[in-house]
PDB file of C-alpha atoms in Angstrom:
ATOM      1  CA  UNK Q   1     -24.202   2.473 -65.636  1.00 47.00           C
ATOM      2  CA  UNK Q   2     -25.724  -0.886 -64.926  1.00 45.00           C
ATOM      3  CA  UNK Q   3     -26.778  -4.177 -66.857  1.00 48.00           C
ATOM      4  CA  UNK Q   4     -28.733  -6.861 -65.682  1.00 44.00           C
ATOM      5  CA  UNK Q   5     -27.286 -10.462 -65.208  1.00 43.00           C
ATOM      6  CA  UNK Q   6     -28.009 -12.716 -67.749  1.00 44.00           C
ATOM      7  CA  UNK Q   7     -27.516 -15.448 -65.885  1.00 43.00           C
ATOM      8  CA  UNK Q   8     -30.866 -15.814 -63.512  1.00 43.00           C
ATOM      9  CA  UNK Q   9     -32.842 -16.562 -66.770  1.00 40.00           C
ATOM     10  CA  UNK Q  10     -33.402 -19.284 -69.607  1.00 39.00           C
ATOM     11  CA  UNK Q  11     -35.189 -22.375 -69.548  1.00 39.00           C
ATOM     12  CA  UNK Q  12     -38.834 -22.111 -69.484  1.00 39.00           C
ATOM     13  CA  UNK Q  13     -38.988 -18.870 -68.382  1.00 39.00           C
ATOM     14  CA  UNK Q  14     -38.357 -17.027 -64.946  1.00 39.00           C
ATOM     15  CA  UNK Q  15     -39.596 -18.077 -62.051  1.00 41.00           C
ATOM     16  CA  UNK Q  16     -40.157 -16.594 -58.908  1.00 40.00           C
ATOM     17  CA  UNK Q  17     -36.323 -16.666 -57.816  1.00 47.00           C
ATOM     18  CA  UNK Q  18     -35.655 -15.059 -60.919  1.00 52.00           C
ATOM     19  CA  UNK Q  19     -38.264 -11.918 -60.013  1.00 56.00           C
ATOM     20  CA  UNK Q  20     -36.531 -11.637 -56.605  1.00 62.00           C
ATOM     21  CA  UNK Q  21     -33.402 -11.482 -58.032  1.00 63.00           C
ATOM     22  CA  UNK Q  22     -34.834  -8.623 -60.863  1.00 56.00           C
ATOM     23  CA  UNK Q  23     -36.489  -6.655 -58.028  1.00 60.00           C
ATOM     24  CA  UNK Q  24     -33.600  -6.706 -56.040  1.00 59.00           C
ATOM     25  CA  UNK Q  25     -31.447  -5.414 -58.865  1.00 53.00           C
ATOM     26  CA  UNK Q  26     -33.809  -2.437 -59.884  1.00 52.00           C
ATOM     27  CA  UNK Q  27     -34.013  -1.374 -56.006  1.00 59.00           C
ATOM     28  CA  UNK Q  28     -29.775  -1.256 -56.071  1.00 55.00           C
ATOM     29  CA  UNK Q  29     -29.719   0.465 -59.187  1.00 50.00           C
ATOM     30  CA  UNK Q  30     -32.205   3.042 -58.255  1.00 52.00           C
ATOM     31  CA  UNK Q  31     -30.312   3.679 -54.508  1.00 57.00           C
ATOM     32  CA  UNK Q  32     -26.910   3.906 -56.837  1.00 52.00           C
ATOM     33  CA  UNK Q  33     -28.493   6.379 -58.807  1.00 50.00           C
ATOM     34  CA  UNK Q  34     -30.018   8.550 -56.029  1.00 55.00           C
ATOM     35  CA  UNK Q  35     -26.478   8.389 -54.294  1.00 55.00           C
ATOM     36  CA  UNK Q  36     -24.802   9.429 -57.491  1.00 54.00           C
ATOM     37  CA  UNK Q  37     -27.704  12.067 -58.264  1.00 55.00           C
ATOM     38  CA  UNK Q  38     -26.894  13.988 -55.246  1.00 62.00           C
ATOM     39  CA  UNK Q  39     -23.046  14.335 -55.631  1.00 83.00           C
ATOM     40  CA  UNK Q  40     -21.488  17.976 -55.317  1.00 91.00           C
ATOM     41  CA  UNK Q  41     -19.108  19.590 -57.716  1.00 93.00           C
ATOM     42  CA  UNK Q  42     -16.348  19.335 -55.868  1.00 94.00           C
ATOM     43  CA  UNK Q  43     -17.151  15.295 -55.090  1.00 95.00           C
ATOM     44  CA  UNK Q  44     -17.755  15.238 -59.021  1.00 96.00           C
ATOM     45  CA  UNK Q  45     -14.523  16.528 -59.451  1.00 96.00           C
ATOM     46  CA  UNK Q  46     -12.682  14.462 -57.211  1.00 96.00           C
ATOM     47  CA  UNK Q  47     -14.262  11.562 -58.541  1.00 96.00           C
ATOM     48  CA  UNK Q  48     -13.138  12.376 -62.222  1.00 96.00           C
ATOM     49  CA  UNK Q  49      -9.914  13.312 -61.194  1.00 97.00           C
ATOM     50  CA  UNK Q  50      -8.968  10.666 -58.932  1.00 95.00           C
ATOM     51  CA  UNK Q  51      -6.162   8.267 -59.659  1.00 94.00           C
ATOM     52  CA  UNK Q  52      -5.850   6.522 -62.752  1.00 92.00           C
ATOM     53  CA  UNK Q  53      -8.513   8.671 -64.069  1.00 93.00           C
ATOM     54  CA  UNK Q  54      -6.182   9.372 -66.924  1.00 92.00           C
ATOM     55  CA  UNK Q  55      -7.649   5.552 -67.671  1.00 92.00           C
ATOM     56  CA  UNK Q  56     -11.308   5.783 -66.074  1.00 94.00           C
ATOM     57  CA  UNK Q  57     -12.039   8.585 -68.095  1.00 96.00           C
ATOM     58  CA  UNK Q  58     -10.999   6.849 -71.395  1.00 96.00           C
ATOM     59  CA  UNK Q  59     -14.664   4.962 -70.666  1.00 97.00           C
ATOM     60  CA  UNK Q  60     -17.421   7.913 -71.737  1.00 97.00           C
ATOM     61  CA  UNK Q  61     -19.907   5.934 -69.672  1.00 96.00           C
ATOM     62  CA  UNK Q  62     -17.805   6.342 -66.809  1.00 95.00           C
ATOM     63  CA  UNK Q  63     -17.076   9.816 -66.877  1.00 97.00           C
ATOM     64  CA  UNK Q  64     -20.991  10.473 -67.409  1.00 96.00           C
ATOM     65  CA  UNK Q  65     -22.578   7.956 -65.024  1.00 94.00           C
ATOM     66  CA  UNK Q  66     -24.572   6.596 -67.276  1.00 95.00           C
ATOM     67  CA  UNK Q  67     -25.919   3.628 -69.310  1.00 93.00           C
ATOM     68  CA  UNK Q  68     -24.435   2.294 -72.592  1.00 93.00           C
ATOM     69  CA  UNK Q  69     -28.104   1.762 -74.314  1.00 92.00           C
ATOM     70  CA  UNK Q  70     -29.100   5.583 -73.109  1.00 92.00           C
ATOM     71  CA  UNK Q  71     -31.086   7.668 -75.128  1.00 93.00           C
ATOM     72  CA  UNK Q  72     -29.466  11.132 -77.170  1.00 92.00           C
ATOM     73  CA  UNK Q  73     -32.421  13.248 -74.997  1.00 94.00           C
ATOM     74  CA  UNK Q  74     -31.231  11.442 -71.551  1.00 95.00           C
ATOM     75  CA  UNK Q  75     -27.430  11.974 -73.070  1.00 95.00           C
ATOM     76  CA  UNK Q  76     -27.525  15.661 -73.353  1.00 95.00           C
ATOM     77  CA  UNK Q  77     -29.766  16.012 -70.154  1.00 95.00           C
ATOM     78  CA  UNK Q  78     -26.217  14.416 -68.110  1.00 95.00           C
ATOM     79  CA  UNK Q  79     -23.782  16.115 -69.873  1.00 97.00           C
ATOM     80  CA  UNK Q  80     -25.724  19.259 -69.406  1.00 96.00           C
ATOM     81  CA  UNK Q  81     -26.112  18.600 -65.321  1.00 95.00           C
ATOM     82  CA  UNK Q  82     -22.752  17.161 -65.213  1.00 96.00           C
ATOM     83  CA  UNK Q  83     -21.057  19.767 -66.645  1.00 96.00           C
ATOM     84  CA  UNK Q  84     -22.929  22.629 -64.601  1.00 96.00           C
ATOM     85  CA  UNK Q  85     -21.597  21.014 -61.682  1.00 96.00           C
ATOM     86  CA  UNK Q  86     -18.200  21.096 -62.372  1.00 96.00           C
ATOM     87  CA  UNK Q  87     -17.930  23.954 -64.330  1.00 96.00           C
ATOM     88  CA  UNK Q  88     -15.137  26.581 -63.474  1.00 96.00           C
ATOM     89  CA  UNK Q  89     -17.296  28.937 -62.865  1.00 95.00           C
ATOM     90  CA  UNK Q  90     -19.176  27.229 -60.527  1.00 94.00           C
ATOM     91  CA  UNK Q  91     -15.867  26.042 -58.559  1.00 96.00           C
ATOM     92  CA  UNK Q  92     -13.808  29.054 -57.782  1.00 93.00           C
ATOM     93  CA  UNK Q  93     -12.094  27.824 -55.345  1.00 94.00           C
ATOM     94  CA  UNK Q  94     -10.561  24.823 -57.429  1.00 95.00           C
ATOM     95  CA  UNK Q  95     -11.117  26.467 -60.549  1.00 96.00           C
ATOM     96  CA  UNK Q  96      -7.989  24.511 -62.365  1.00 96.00           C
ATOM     97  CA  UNK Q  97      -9.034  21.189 -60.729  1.00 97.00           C
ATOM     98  CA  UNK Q  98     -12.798  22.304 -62.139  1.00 97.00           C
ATOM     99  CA  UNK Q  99     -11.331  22.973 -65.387  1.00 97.00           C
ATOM    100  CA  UNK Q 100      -9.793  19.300 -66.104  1.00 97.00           C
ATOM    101  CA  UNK Q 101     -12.761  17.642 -64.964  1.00 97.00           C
ATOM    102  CA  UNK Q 102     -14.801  19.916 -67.198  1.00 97.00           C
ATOM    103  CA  UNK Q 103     -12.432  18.732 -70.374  1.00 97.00           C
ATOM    104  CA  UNK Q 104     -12.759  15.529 -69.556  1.00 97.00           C
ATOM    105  CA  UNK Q 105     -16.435  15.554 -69.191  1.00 97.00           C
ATOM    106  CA  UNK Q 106     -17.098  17.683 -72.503  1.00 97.00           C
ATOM    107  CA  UNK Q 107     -14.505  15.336 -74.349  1.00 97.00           C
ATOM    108  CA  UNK Q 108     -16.965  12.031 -73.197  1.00 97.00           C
ATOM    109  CA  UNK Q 109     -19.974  13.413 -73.996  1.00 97.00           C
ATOM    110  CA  UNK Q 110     -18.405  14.662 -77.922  1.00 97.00           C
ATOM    111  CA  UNK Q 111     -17.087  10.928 -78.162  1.00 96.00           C
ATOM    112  CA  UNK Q 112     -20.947   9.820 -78.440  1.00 96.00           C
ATOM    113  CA  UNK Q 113     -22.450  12.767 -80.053  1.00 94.00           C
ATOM    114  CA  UNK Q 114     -19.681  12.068 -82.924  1.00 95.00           C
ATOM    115  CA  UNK Q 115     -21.459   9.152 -85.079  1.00 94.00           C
ATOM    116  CA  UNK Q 116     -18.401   7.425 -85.831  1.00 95.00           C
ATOM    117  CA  UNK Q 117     -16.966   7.493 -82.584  1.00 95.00           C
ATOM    118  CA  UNK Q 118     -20.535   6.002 -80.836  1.00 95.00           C
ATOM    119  CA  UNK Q 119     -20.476   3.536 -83.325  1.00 96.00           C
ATOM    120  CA  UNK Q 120     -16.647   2.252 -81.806  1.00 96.00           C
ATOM    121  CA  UNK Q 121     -17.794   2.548 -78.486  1.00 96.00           C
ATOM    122  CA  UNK Q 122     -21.078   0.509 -79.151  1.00 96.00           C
ATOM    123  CA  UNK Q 123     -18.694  -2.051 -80.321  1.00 96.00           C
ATOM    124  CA  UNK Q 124     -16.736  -2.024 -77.238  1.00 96.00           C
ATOM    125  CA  UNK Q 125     -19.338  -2.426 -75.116  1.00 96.00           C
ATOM    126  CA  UNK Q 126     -20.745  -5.563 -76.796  1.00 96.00           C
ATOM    127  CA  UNK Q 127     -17.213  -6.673 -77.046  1.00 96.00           C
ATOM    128  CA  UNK Q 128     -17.617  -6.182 -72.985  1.00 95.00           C
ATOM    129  CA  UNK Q 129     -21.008  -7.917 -72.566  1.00 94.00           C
ATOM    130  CA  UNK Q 130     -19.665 -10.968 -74.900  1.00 95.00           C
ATOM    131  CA  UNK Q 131     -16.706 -11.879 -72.732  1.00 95.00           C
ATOM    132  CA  UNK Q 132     -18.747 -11.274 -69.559  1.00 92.00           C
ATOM    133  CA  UNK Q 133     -21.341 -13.862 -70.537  1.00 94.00           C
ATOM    134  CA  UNK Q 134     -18.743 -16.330 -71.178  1.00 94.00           C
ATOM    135  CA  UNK Q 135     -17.141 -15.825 -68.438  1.00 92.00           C
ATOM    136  CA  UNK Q 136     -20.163 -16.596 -66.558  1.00 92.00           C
ATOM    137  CA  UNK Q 137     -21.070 -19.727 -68.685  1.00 93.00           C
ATOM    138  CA  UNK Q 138     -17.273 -20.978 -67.876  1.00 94.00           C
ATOM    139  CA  UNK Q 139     -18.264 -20.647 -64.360  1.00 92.00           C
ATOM    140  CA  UNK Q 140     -21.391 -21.860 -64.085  1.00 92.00           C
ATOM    141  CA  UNK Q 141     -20.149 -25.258 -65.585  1.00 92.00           C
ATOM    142  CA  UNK Q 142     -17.608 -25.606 -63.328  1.00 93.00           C
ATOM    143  CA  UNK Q 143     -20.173 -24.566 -60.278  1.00 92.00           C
ATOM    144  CA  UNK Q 144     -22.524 -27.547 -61.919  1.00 91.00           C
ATOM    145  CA  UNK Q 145     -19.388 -29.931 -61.589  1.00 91.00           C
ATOM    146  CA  UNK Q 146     -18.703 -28.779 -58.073  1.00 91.00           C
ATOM    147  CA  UNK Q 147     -22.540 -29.071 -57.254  1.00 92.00           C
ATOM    148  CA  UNK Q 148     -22.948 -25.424 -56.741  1.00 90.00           C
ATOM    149  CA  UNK Q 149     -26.224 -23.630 -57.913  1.00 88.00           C
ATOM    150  CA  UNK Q 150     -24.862 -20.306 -57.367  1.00 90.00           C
ATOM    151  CA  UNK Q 151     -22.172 -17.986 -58.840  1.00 91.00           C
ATOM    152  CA  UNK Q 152     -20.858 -14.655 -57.858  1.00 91.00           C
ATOM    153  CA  UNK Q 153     -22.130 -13.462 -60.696  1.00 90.00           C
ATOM    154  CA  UNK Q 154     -25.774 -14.037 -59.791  1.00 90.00           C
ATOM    155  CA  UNK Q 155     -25.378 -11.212 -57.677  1.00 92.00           C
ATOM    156  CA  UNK Q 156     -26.643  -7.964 -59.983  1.00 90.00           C
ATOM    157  CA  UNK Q 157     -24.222  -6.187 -58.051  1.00 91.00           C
ATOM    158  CA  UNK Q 158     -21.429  -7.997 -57.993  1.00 91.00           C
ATOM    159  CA  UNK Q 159     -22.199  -8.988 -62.010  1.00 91.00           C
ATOM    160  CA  UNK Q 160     -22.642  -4.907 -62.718  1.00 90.00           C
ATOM    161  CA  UNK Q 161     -18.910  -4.229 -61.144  1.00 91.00           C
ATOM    162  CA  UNK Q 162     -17.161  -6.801 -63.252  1.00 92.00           C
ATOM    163  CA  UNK Q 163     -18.892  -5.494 -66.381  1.00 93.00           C
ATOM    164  CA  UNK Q 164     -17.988  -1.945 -65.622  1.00 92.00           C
ATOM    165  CA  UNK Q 165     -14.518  -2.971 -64.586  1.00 93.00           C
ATOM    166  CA  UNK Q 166     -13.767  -5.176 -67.959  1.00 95.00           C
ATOM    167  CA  UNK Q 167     -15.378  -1.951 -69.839  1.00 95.00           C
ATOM    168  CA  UNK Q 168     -13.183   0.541 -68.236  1.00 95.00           C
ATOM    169  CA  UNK Q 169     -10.025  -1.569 -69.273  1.00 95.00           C
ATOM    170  CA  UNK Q 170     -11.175  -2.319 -73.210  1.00 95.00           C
ATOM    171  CA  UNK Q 171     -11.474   0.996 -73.701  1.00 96.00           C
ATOM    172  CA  UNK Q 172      -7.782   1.490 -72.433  1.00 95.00           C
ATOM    173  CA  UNK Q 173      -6.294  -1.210 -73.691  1.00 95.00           C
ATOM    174  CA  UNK Q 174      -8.228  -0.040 -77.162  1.00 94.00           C
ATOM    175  CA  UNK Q 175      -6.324   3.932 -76.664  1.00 92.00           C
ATOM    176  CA  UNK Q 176      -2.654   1.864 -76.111  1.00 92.00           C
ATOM    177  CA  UNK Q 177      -2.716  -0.243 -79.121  1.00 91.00           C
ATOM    178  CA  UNK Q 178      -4.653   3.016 -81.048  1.00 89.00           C
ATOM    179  CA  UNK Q 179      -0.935   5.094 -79.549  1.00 89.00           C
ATOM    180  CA  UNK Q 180       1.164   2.205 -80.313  1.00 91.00           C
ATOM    181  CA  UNK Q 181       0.142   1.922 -83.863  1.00 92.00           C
ATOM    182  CA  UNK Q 182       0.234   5.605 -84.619  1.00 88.00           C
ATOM    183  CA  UNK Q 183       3.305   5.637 -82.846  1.00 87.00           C
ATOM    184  CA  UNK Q 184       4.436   3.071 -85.255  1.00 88.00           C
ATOM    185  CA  UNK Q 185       3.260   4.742 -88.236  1.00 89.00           C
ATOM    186  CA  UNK Q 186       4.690   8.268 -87.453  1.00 87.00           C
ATOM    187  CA  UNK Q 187       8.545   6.197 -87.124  1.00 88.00           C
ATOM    188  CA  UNK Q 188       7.620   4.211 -89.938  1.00 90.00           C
ATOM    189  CA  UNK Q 189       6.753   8.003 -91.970  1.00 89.00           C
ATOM    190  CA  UNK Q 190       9.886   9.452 -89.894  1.00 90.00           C
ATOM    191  CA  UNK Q 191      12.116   6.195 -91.588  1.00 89.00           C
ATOM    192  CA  UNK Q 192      10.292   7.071 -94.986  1.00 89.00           C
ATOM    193  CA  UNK Q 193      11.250  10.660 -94.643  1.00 89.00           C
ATOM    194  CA  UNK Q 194      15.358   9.990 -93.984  1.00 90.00           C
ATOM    195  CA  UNK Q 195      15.267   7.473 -96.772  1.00 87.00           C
ATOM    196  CA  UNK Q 196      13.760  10.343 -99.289  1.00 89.00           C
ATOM    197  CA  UNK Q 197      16.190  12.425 -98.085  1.00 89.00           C
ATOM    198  CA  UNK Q 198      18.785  10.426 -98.176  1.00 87.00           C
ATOM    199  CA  UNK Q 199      18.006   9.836-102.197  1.00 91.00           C
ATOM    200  CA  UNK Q 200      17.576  13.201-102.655  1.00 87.00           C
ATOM    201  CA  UNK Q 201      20.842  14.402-101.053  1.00 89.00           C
ATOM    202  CA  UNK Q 202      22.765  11.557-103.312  1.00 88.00           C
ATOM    203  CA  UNK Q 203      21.129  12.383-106.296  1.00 88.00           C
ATOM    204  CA  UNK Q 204      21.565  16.141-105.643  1.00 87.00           C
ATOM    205  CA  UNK Q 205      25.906  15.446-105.257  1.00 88.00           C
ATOM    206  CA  UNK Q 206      25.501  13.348-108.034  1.00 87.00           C
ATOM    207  CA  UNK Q 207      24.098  16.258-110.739  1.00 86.00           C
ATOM    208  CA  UNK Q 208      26.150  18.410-108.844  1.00 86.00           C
ATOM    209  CA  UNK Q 209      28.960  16.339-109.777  1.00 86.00           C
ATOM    210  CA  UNK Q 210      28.144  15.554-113.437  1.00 84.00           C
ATOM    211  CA  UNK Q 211      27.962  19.697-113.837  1.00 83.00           C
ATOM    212  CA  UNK Q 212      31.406  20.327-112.320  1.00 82.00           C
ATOM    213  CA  UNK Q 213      33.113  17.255-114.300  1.00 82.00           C
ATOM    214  CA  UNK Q 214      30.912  19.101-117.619  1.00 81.00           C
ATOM    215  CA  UNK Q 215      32.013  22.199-116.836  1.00 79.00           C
ATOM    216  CA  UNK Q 216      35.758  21.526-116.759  1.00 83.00           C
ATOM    217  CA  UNK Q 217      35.184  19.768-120.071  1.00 78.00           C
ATOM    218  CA  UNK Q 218      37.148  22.565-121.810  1.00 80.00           C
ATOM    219  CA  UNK Q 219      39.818  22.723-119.765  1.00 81.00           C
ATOM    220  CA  UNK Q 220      40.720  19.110-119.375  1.00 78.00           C
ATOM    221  CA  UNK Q 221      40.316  18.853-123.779  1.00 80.00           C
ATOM    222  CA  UNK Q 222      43.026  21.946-123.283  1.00 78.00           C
ATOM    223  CA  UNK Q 223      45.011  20.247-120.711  1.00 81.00           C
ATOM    224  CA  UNK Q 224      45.197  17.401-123.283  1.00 77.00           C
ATOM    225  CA  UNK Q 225      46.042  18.789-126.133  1.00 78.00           C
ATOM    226  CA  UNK Q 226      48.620  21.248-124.336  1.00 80.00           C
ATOM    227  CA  UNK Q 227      50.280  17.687-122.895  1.00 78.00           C
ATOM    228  CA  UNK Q 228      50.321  16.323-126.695  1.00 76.00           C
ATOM    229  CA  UNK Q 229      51.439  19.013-128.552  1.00 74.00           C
ATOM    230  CA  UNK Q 230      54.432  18.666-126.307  1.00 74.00           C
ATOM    231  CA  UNK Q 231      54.929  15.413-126.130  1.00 67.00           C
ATOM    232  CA  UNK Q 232      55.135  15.818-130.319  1.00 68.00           C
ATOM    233  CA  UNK Q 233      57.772  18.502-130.107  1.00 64.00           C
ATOM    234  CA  UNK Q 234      60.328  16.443-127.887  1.00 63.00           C
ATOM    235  CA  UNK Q 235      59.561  13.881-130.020  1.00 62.00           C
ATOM    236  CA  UNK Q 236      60.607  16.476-132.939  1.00 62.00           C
ATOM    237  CA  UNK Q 237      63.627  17.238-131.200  1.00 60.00           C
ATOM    238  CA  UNK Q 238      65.218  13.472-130.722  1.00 58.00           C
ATOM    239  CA  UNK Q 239      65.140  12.882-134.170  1.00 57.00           C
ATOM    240  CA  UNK Q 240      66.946  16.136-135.640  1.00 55.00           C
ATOM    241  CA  UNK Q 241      69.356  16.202-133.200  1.00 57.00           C
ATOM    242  CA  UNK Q 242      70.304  12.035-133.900  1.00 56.00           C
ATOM    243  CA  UNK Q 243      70.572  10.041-131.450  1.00 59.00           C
ATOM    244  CA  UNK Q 244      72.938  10.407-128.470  1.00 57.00           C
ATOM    245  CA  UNK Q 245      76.169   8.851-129.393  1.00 63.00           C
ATOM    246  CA  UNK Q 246      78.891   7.713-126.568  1.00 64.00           C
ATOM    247  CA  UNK Q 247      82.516   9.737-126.614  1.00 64.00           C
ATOM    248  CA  UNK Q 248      85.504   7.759-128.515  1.00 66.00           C
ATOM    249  CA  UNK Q 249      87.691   6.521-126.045  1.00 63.00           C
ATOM    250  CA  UNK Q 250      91.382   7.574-126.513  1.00 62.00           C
ATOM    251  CA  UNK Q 251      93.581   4.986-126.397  1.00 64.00           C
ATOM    252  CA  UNK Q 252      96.343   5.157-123.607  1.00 62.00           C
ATOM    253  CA  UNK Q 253     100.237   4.620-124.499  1.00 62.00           C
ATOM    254  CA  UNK Q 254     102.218   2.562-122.887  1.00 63.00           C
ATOM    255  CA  UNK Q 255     105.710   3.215-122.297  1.00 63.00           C
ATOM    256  CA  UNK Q 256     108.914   0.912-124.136  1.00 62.00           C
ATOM    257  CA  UNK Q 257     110.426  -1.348-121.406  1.00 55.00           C
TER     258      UNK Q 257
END
């Protein structure tokens, strides 16, 4: 997918600089697309599975080739070619490499068929498109300063690449925070969990507890009164029997000197 640089227009309206510039960009987009048009399965599949594509492919526009502000008809008319070229079926010989290409191509195109899901990605795009122009606008003052009249940027080409590559990475950094936070929510749920748990064992040994210590009720009141009634009969005892008294002491004799 392609967008136009902003940054040959304004003012009073384009001039003839700016109409080179346009005609030049709609004869690189159209060669892009004709190069892209005529690419095999197998070079389809390559180019979805190539490395990092676990990241490319996070960008539905990437995976389908094609323009942010397409149409639903011109949608489903991509998917539909896409997808016939990479189809298992019509790879045999790489059938499993086919297959993965195939998911990844069927899970794009369901990301904007989904409502929701084309609304997010609309968002990330203009997200895209707001940082690029600033970017620009940054650079253009400082090429003013400099005395420079050109940019980069100004290049359609060059301009389309950085677009696509800031794209590519919102949409990835967009899936790690979306991981991080559910991964932060399922430990937060996991914490939750132990905690209930936790209660729930405690107050568990607690009734358990309260149910033993009722039901030896009867036989500590038993244990008691067992202990009392014979404290009361020593008690009994002592005082018919008197108290102990000590033995009389005989007294010794001592022999006349």
């Amino acid at each position: 997918f392609f967008m136009a640089s902003k940054s040959g227009t304004g003012g009073g309206g384009a001039g003839k600089g700016d109409d080179g510039t346009f005609t030049k960009f709609m004869s690189e987009v159209k060669a892009i697309e004709k190069r892209d048009s005529v690419l095999t399965g197998a070079q389809q599949i390559d180019r979805l599975l190539r490395p990092g594509s676990k990241y490319f492919n996070l960008n539905p526009y990437e995976v389908l080739m094609i323009d942010p502000d397409i149409p639903p008809e011109a949608l489903r008319k991509a998917y539909r070619k896409l997808s016939f070229l990479v189809h298992p079926d019509k790879n045999q010989i790489d059938k499993d490499r086919a297959q993965d290409a195939f998911d990844a191509v069927h899970r794009a195109y369901k990301m904007l068929e989904d409502e929701e899901q084309l609304e997010y990605c609309k968002g990330v795009v203009e997200e895209a498109k707001g940082t690029i122009e600033k970017q620009v606008k940054e650079k253009k003052k400082l090429a003013k300063k400099e005395g420079r009249t050109w940019i980069e940027e100004d290049d359609p080409d060059t301009y389309n690449k950085l677009f696509k590559t800031l794209l590519t990475k919102m949409f990835a950094d967009y899936d790690i925070r979306k991981k991080q936070i559910e991964e932060r929510d399922q430990m937060e749920r996991k914490r939750q969990r132990e905690q209930e748990d936790e209660i729930a064992e405690k107050t568990k040994k607690e009734k358990e507890w309260k149910q033993e210590w009722e039901g030896t009720r009867n036989v500590r009141v038993d244990n008691w009164r067992s202990f009392q009634k014979g404290k009361s009969k020593k008690k009994a005892k002592t005082k018919a029997t008197g108290p102990l008294k000590p033995p009389k002491l005989k007294q010794e004799k001592r022999p006349e000197t």
